[in-house]
């Protein structure tokens, strides 16, 4: 960060030096030199700016001059201008807003590292204020979240959103993304706490890119953390042997004990997991009457080291073929079950 600040200081000094040398006849001519669409209006604004002392009018003039520079992509001139205003008037209550405008300009030209520096600097060093009906801290945090993704700093940004702007930002999305950030960092207990807060809001409509069922995702993690995990098996081979023996013996009680107690599903191959009835209210005993249930001698060839399918047929249901789905548990929060196997669901019908 120190090196970055030094870079910015050198950059501003360099730009200021060039502009001072090239524009010695008029120290502010750089604010309209090279402009096209707004040149004449900018000249008038600069002339007024040099004479005006009233703070509100001066703010409006600075804002308009900056807007013209940004509109015509004069980012270096914009940076020098706003920095000169801040240096000349360090107690100006609008300085935080001026830096916000500068940060936004850098985002427009994809200078995201510089933009992020300014957004964070504003939040840490300037009091919040409302400009044009918007909180500058809220705008900074939104931008920082977009720039950081679920990186380490996003924990700070989402936490600040939930603390300071709970009613001005979707709290459900904020809690979920905070939990995601904790999860990425391996802070599982904090992640589970955030997922629990998310679930307590009972929001089923939160859309997260790459996670079609955000509520189900959070519910699974929280349920894993609070369940006994007694249905898990150390190896896939142990699990399959137990299931096969229970089916042959029509031991529905063992089958009930073996199926996952977290998001067990029963669905057709064409359904989406988020559309299914998870933990279906079905007693396996009802489907074991009648003809003998046949079991494939080997797992389906499409099985992988992380998931497996076992074909069975003869169930007492209108769809008599079931593929039992086994999954390796991915839950680093609990090393005692992470990497173990569970019977996670049933697919109805022949494999597509």
Tab-separated table of C-alpha atoms in Angstrom:
chain	number	residue	atom	x	y	z
A	1	UNK	CA	0.000	0.000	0.000
A	2	UNK	CA	2.873	2.411	0.817
A	3	UNK	CA	4.435	1.700	-2.561
A	4	UNK	CA	1.063	2.276	-4.216
A	5	UNK	CA	0.624	5.628	-2.454
A	6	UNK	CA	4.118	6.624	-3.548
A	7	UNK	CA	3.203	5.726	-7.118
A	8	UNK	CA	0.117	7.917	-6.953
A	9	UNK	CA	2.080	10.839	-5.503
A	10	UNK	CA	4.681	10.605	-8.262
A	11	UNK	CA	1.933	10.302	-10.859
A	12	UNK	CA	0.141	13.448	-9.670
A	13	UNK	CA	3.392	15.381	-9.349
A	14	UNK	CA	4.375	14.379	-12.878
A	15	UNK	CA	1.025	15.347	-14.350
A	16	UNK	CA	0.934	18.614	-12.446
A	17	UNK	CA	4.442	19.484	-13.608
A	18	UNK	CA	3.612	18.891	-17.249
A	19	UNK	CA	0.422	20.878	-17.037
A	20	UNK	CA	2.110	23.734	-15.203
A	21	UNK	CA	4.901	23.976	-17.750
A	22	UNK	CA	2.699	23.697	-20.800
A	23	UNK	CA	0.045	26.046	-19.473
A	24	UNK	CA	2.025	28.708	-17.658
A	25	UNK	CA	0.009	31.410	-19.442
A	26	UNK	CA	-3.170	30.125	-17.873
A	27	UNK	CA	-2.902	27.726	-14.977
A	28	UNK	CA	-6.394	26.313	-15.547
A	29	UNK	CA	-6.483	26.147	-19.333
A	30	UNK	CA	-5.811	22.399	-19.121
A	31	UNK	CA	-9.406	22.043	-17.934
A	32	UNK	CA	-10.746	22.859	-21.396
A	33	UNK	CA	-7.781	22.353	-23.721
A	34	UNK	CA	-8.462	19.334	-25.901
A	35	UNK	CA	-12.173	19.210	-25.130
A	36	UNK	CA	-14.572	19.059	-28.039
A	37	UNK	CA	-18.242	18.944	-27.150
A	38	UNK	CA	-17.972	20.855	-23.866
A	39	UNK	CA	-15.084	23.225	-24.545
A	40	UNK	CA	-16.947	26.542	-24.620
A	41	UNK	CA	-19.127	25.741	-21.625
A	42	UNK	CA	-16.063	24.509	-19.754
A	43	UNK	CA	-14.270	27.816	-20.326
A	44	UNK	CA	-17.214	29.665	-18.776
A	45	UNK	CA	-17.340	27.277	-15.823
A	46	UNK	CA	-13.611	27.659	-15.173
A	47	UNK	CA	-13.908	31.442	-15.250
A	48	UNK	CA	-16.730	31.316	-12.692
A	49	UNK	CA	-14.821	28.808	-10.561
A	50	UNK	CA	-11.812	31.153	-10.278
A	51	UNK	CA	-14.018	33.958	-8.931
A	52	UNK	CA	-16.604	32.106	-6.823
A	53	UNK	CA	-16.246	31.842	-3.030
A	54	UNK	CA	-19.708	30.613	-1.960
A	55	UNK	CA	-19.268	26.907	-0.984
A	56	UNK	CA	-22.473	25.521	-2.505
A	57	UNK	CA	-21.986	27.257	-5.838
A	58	UNK	CA	-18.298	26.370	-5.833
A	59	UNK	CA	-19.206	22.707	-5.270
A	60	UNK	CA	-21.630	22.771	-8.205
A	61	UNK	CA	-18.978	24.319	-10.461
A	62	UNK	CA	-16.317	21.773	-9.470
A	63	UNK	CA	-18.773	18.932	-10.015
A	64	UNK	CA	-19.737	20.164	-13.487
A	65	UNK	CA	-16.136	20.775	-14.552
A	66	UNK	CA	-15.229	17.275	-13.386
A	67	UNK	CA	-18.222	15.799	-15.217
A	68	UNK	CA	-17.089	17.333	-18.509
A	69	UNK	CA	-13.554	15.998	-18.079
A	70	UNK	CA	-14.858	12.537	-17.290
A	71	UNK	CA	-17.302	12.593	-20.208
A	72	UNK	CA	-14.436	13.275	-22.611
A	73	UNK	CA	-12.083	10.797	-20.889
A	74	UNK	CA	-9.587	13.411	-19.694
A	75	UNK	CA	-8.732	11.342	-16.643
A	76	UNK	CA	-5.269	12.823	-16.017
A	77	UNK	CA	-6.664	16.343	-16.090
A	78	UNK	CA	-9.532	15.259	-13.852
A	79	UNK	CA	-7.118	13.721	-11.340
A	80	UNK	CA	-4.921	16.824	-11.210
A	81	UNK	CA	-7.935	19.140	-10.891
A	82	UNK	CA	-9.679	17.284	-8.075
A	83	UNK	CA	-6.434	16.675	-6.193
A	84	UNK	CA	-5.593	20.377	-6.443
A	85	UNK	CA	-9.027	21.259	-5.047
A	86	UNK	CA	-8.566	18.862	-2.120
A	87	UNK	CA	-5.028	20.089	-1.417
A	88	UNK	CA	-6.124	23.730	-1.499
A	89	UNK	CA	-9.214	23.122	0.653
A	90	UNK	CA	-8.443	20.188	2.996
A	91	UNK	CA	-11.456	21.013	5.199
A	92	UNK	CA	-13.920	21.120	2.315
A	93	UNK	CA	-16.824	18.850	3.392
A	94	UNK	CA	-17.237	17.686	-0.213
A	95	UNK	CA	-13.732	16.261	-0.596
A	96	UNK	CA	-14.966	12.721	-0.026
A	97	UNK	CA	-17.408	13.152	-2.890
A	98	UNK	CA	-14.714	14.584	-5.163
A	99	UNK	CA	-12.562	11.507	-4.547
A	100	UNK	CA	-15.598	9.321	-5.249
A	101	UNK	CA	-15.986	10.991	-8.620
A	102	UNK	CA	-12.291	10.412	-9.308
A	103	UNK	CA	-12.578	6.751	-8.320
A	104	UNK	CA	-15.582	6.323	-10.603
A	105	UNK	CA	-13.628	7.869	-13.468
A	106	UNK	CA	-10.819	5.356	-12.991
A	107	UNK	CA	-13.364	2.531	-13.036
A	108	UNK	CA	-14.700	3.852	-16.336
A	109	UNK	CA	-11.268	3.404	-17.919
A	110	UNK	CA	-10.671	-0.003	-16.267
A	111	UNK	CA	-8.022	1.279	-13.861
A	112	UNK	CA	-9.582	-0.871	-11.156
A	113	UNK	CA	-6.611	-0.977	-8.770
A	114	UNK	CA	-6.473	2.818	-8.529
A	115	UNK	CA	-10.270	3.018	-8.282
A	116	UNK	CA	-10.323	0.499	-5.424
A	117	UNK	CA	-7.632	2.455	-3.578
A	118	UNK	CA	-9.756	5.608	-3.665
A	119	UNK	CA	-13.029	3.851	-2.763
A	120	UNK	CA	-11.387	2.326	0.298
A	121	UNK	CA	-9.596	5.553	1.209
A	122	UNK	CA	-12.927	7.401	1.230
A	123	UNK	CA	-14.613	4.867	3.527
A	124	UNK	CA	-11.686	4.875	5.946
A	125	UNK	CA	-10.886	8.592	6.017
A	126	UNK	CA	-14.019	10.602	5.231
A	127	UNK	CA	-17.337	10.905	7.016
A	128	UNK	CA	-20.339	9.693	5.098
A	129	UNK	CA	-22.503	12.235	3.336
A	130	UNK	CA	-25.530	12.244	1.084
A	131	UNK	CA	-25.007	13.725	-2.373
A	132	UNK	CA	-27.777	13.634	-4.960
A	133	UNK	CA	-29.776	11.433	-2.598
A	134	UNK	CA	-27.073	8.774	-2.259
A	135	UNK	CA	-24.642	7.836	0.500
A	136	UNK	CA	-21.059	8.078	-0.723
A	137	UNK	CA	-19.998	5.277	1.644
A	138	UNK	CA	-22.704	2.989	0.264
A	139	UNK	CA	-21.583	3.718	-3.293
A	140	UNK	CA	-17.972	3.016	-2.331
A	141	UNK	CA	-18.848	-0.289	-0.651
A	142	UNK	CA	-20.903	-1.443	-3.624
A	143	UNK	CA	-17.991	-0.724	-5.940
A	144	UNK	CA	-15.486	-2.398	-3.627
A	145	UNK	CA	-17.659	-5.518	-3.494
A	146	UNK	CA	-17.816	-5.653	-7.281
A	147	UNK	CA	-14.051	-5.264	-7.492
A	148	UNK	CA	-13.142	-7.718	-4.731
A	149	UNK	CA	-15.567	-10.576	-5.477
A	150	UNK	CA	-15.300	-12.966	-2.535
A	151	UNK	CA	-11.725	-12.010	-1.702
A	152	UNK	CA	-10.416	-11.453	1.804
A	153	UNK	CA	-11.495	-7.812	1.986
A	154	UNK	CA	-15.059	-8.605	0.918
A	155	UNK	CA	-15.725	-9.824	4.473
A	156	UNK	CA	-15.110	-6.282	5.714
A	157	UNK	CA	-17.244	-4.741	2.980
A	158	UNK	CA	-20.263	-7.021	3.446
A	159	UNK	CA	-20.030	-6.704	7.235
A	160	UNK	CA	-20.005	-2.919	6.891
A	161	UNK	CA	-23.027	-3.056	4.579
A	162	UNK	CA	-25.001	-5.133	7.064
A	163	UNK	CA	-24.005	-2.874	9.958
A	164	UNK	CA	-24.473	0.546	8.370
A	165	UNK	CA	-26.862	0.038	5.451
A	166	UNK	CA	-29.089	-2.895	6.391
A	167	UNK	CA	-32.224	-1.286	4.946
A	168	UNK	CA	-30.530	0.137	1.854
A	169	UNK	CA	-29.085	-3.108	0.505
A	170	UNK	CA	-30.545	-6.605	0.160
A	171	UNK	CA	-29.550	-8.144	3.524
A	172	UNK	CA	-30.263	-11.686	2.333
A	173	UNK	CA	-27.818	-11.387	-0.541
A	174	UNK	CA	-25.291	-9.672	1.733
A	175	UNK	CA	-25.462	-12.457	4.348
A	176	UNK	CA	-25.122	-15.145	1.679
A	177	UNK	CA	-22.139	-13.470	0.038
A	178	UNK	CA	-20.544	-12.827	3.436
A	179	UNK	CA	-20.901	-16.549	4.137
A	180	UNK	CA	-19.381	-17.339	0.742
A	181	UNK	CA	-16.404	-15.116	1.527
A	182	UNK	CA	-15.881	-16.827	4.885
A	183	UNK	CA	-16.210	-20.224	3.197
A	184	UNK	CA	-13.565	-19.346	0.603
A	185	UNK	CA	-11.204	-18.396	3.445
A	186	UNK	CA	-11.883	-21.617	5.340
A	187	UNK	CA	-13.594	-19.763	8.205
A	188	UNK	CA	-16.330	-22.365	8.447
A	189	UNK	CA	-17.855	-21.463	11.800
A	190	UNK	CA	-18.249	-17.842	10.702
A	191	UNK	CA	-19.610	-19.025	7.350
A	192	UNK	CA	-22.200	-21.210	9.086
A	193	UNK	CA	-23.241	-18.264	11.267
A	194	UNK	CA	-23.735	-16.078	8.185
A	195	UNK	CA	-25.629	-18.833	6.328
A	196	UNK	CA	-27.871	-19.211	9.395
A	197	UNK	CA	-28.629	-15.477	9.329
A	198	UNK	CA	-29.454	-15.809	5.636
A	199	UNK	CA	-31.826	-18.737	6.271
A	200	UNK	CA	-33.565	-16.848	9.073
A	201	UNK	CA	-34.720	-14.275	6.510
A	202	UNK	CA	-36.664	-17.022	4.648
A	203	UNK	CA	-35.737	-15.662	1.240
A	204	UNK	CA	-36.034	-18.220	-1.538
A	205	UNK	CA	-35.602	-15.746	-4.402
A	206	UNK	CA	-31.976	-14.680	-3.945
A	207	UNK	CA	-30.137	-15.275	-7.210
A	208	UNK	CA	-26.414	-15.951	-6.948
A	209	UNK	CA	-24.418	-16.569	-10.166
A	210	UNK	CA	-23.357	-20.210	-10.296
A	211	UNK	CA	-25.646	-21.248	-7.414
A	212	UNK	CA	-29.188	-21.770	-8.765
A	213	UNK	CA	-30.663	-22.678	-5.359
A	214	UNK	CA	-29.039	-20.384	-2.814
A	215	UNK	CA	-31.481	-21.317	-0.046
A	216	UNK	CA	-30.919	-25.042	-0.555
A	217	UNK	CA	-27.151	-24.519	-0.638
A	218	UNK	CA	-27.173	-22.666	2.683
A	219	UNK	CA	-29.633	-25.104	4.243
A	220	UNK	CA	-27.412	-28.043	3.341
A	221	UNK	CA	-24.337	-26.523	4.984
A	222	UNK	CA	-26.197	-25.535	8.142
A	223	UNK	CA	-27.926	-28.914	8.376
A	224	UNK	CA	-24.611	-30.720	7.923
A	225	UNK	CA	-23.156	-28.698	10.779
A	226	UNK	CA	-25.984	-29.583	13.188
A	227	UNK	CA	-26.723	-33.196	12.181
A	228	UNK	CA	-25.340	-36.411	13.697
A	229	UNK	CA	-23.789	-37.563	10.383
A	230	UNK	CA	-24.571	-41.139	11.434
A	231	UNK	CA	-25.635	-42.087	7.904
A	232	UNK	CA	-22.179	-41.521	6.380
A	233	UNK	CA	-19.747	-44.304	5.408
A	234	UNK	CA	-15.984	-44.316	5.313
A	235	UNK	CA	-15.843	-45.813	1.799
A	236	UNK	CA	-18.135	-46.123	-1.183
A	237	UNK	CA	-17.655	-49.889	-1.111
A	238	UNK	CA	-18.951	-50.106	2.476
A	239	UNK	CA	-21.976	-47.988	1.607
A	240	UNK	CA	-22.898	-49.969	-1.517
A	241	UNK	CA	-22.506	-53.321	0.260
A	242	UNK	CA	-24.787	-52.164	3.078
A	243	UNK	CA	-27.437	-50.865	0.661
A	244	UNK	CA	-27.379	-54.034	-1.459
A	245	UNK	CA	-27.709	-56.272	1.600
A	246	UNK	CA	-30.616	-54.220	2.941
A	247	UNK	CA	-32.486	-54.361	-0.383
A	248	UNK	CA	-32.034	-58.108	-0.708
A	249	UNK	CA	-33.237	-58.628	2.865
A	250	UNK	CA	-36.076	-56.118	2.401
A	251	UNK	CA	-34.613	-54.364	5.409
A	252	UNK	CA	-36.323	-51.029	4.935
A	253	UNK	CA	-35.233	-49.828	8.384
A	254	UNK	CA	-31.554	-50.018	7.409
A	255	UNK	CA	-32.291	-48.241	4.130
A	256	UNK	CA	-34.021	-45.460	6.045
A	257	UNK	CA	-31.020	-45.128	8.373
A	258	UNK	CA	-28.585	-45.042	5.440
A	259	UNK	CA	-30.179	-42.337	3.364
A	260	UNK	CA	-28.814	-38.836	3.882
A	261	UNK	CA	-30.581	-36.665	6.420
A	262	UNK	CA	-29.448	-33.559	4.569
A	263	UNK	CA	-31.206	-32.729	1.280
A	264	UNK	CA	-31.978	-36.308	0.251
A	265	UNK	CA	-33.853	-36.065	-3.057
A	266	UNK	CA	-36.058	-38.183	-5.314
A	267	UNK	CA	-36.371	-36.912	-8.878
A	268	UNK	CA	-36.512	-37.798	-12.550
A	269	UNK	CA	-33.448	-37.333	-14.729
A	270	UNK	CA	-34.999	-34.319	-16.453
A	271	UNK	CA	-35.755	-32.392	-13.288
A	272	UNK	CA	-33.552	-29.720	-11.795
A	273	UNK	CA	-32.421	-30.401	-8.259
A	274	UNK	CA	-33.881	-27.088	-7.084
A	275	UNK	CA	-37.330	-28.202	-8.355
A	276	UNK	CA	-37.427	-31.491	-6.470
A	277	UNK	CA	-38.938	-32.475	-3.191
A	278	UNK	CA	-35.925	-32.829	-0.949
A	279	UNK	CA	-36.237	-35.123	2.057
A	280	UNK	CA	-39.361	-36.644	0.394
A	281	UNK	CA	-41.990	-37.876	2.815
A	282	UNK	CA	-41.734	-41.433	1.511
A	283	UNK	CA	-41.472	-44.662	3.451
A	284	UNK	CA	-39.249	-47.030	1.469
A	285	UNK	CA	-41.162	-49.945	2.968
A	286	UNK	CA	-44.134	-49.054	0.740
A	287	UNK	CA	-42.053	-49.661	-2.396
A	288	UNK	CA	-40.491	-52.996	-1.422
A	289	UNK	CA	-43.556	-55.228	-1.723
A	290	UNK	CA	-44.185	-57.441	-4.738
A	291	UNK	CA	-41.585	-58.940	-7.011
A	292	UNK	CA	-37.953	-59.143	-6.037
A	293	UNK	CA	-35.879	-56.024	-6.533
A	294	UNK	CA	-32.925	-56.626	-8.820
A	295	UNK	CA	-29.614	-54.855	-8.293
A	296	UNK	CA	-26.861	-54.284	-10.844
A	297	UNK	CA	-23.717	-56.195	-9.998
A	298	UNK	CA	-21.517	-53.167	-10.700
A	299	UNK	CA	-21.856	-49.424	-10.394
A	300	UNK	CA	-22.909	-47.534	-13.515
A	301	UNK	CA	-19.968	-46.772	-15.873
A	302	UNK	CA	-20.650	-43.030	-15.566
A	303	UNK	CA	-19.613	-43.116	-11.896
A	304	UNK	CA	-16.611	-41.007	-10.860
A	305	UNK	CA	-14.334	-40.806	-7.795
A	306	UNK	CA	-16.797	-38.276	-6.362
A	307	UNK	CA	-20.231	-39.662	-7.243
A	308	UNK	CA	-21.683	-43.023	-8.214
A	309	UNK	CA	-24.908	-44.568	-9.538
A	310	UNK	CA	-26.362	-48.012	-8.824
A	311	UNK	CA	-29.170	-49.302	-11.056
A	312	UNK	CA	-32.026	-51.133	-9.349
A	313	UNK	CA	-35.416	-52.291	-10.685
A	314	UNK	CA	-38.621	-53.940	-9.493
A	315	UNK	CA	-39.737	-51.259	-7.053
A	316	UNK	CA	-43.468	-51.159	-6.324
A	317	UNK	CA	-44.044	-47.876	-8.135
A	318	UNK	CA	-45.242	-46.791	-11.587
A	319	UNK	CA	-41.580	-46.118	-12.384
A	320	UNK	CA	-39.975	-49.404	-11.406
A	321	UNK	CA	-36.352	-48.538	-12.213
A	322	UNK	CA	-34.414	-46.454	-9.719
A	323	UNK	CA	-30.806	-45.307	-9.840
A	324	UNK	CA	-29.463	-44.852	-6.337
A	325	UNK	CA	-27.126	-41.865	-6.197
A	326	UNK	CA	-24.083	-41.905	-3.893
A	327	UNK	CA	-21.901	-38.863	-3.283
A	328	UNK	CA	-18.585	-38.110	-1.636
A	329	UNK	CA	-19.189	-35.467	1.017
A	330	UNK	CA	-17.454	-32.136	0.477
A	331	UNK	CA	-17.670	-30.402	3.846
A	332	UNK	CA	-14.277	-29.132	5.077
A	333	UNK	CA	-15.975	-27.539	8.082
A	334	UNK	CA	-16.154	-30.976	9.701
A	335	UNK	CA	-13.080	-33.154	9.063
A	336	UNK	CA	-14.864	-36.140	10.642
A	337	UNK	CA	-17.198	-36.448	7.630
A	338	UNK	CA	-15.321	-34.577	4.905
A	339	UNK	CA	-14.446	-37.148	2.237
A	340	UNK	CA	-16.867	-39.801	3.536
A	341	UNK	CA	-19.733	-41.173	1.422
A	342	UNK	CA	-23.502	-40.808	1.647
A	343	UNK	CA	-26.582	-42.054	-0.177
A	344	UNK	CA	-27.766	-38.663	-1.388
A	345	UNK	CA	-30.805	-39.425	-3.547
A	346	UNK	CA	-32.790	-41.395	-6.120
A	347	UNK	CA	-33.196	-40.859	-9.853
A	348	UNK	CA	-36.384	-42.367	-11.298
A	349	UNK	CA	-36.327	-44.187	-14.641
A	350	UNK	CA	-33.674	-45.287	-17.073
A	351	UNK	CA	-30.563	-43.145	-17.214
A	352	UNK	CA	-30.634	-40.519	-19.932
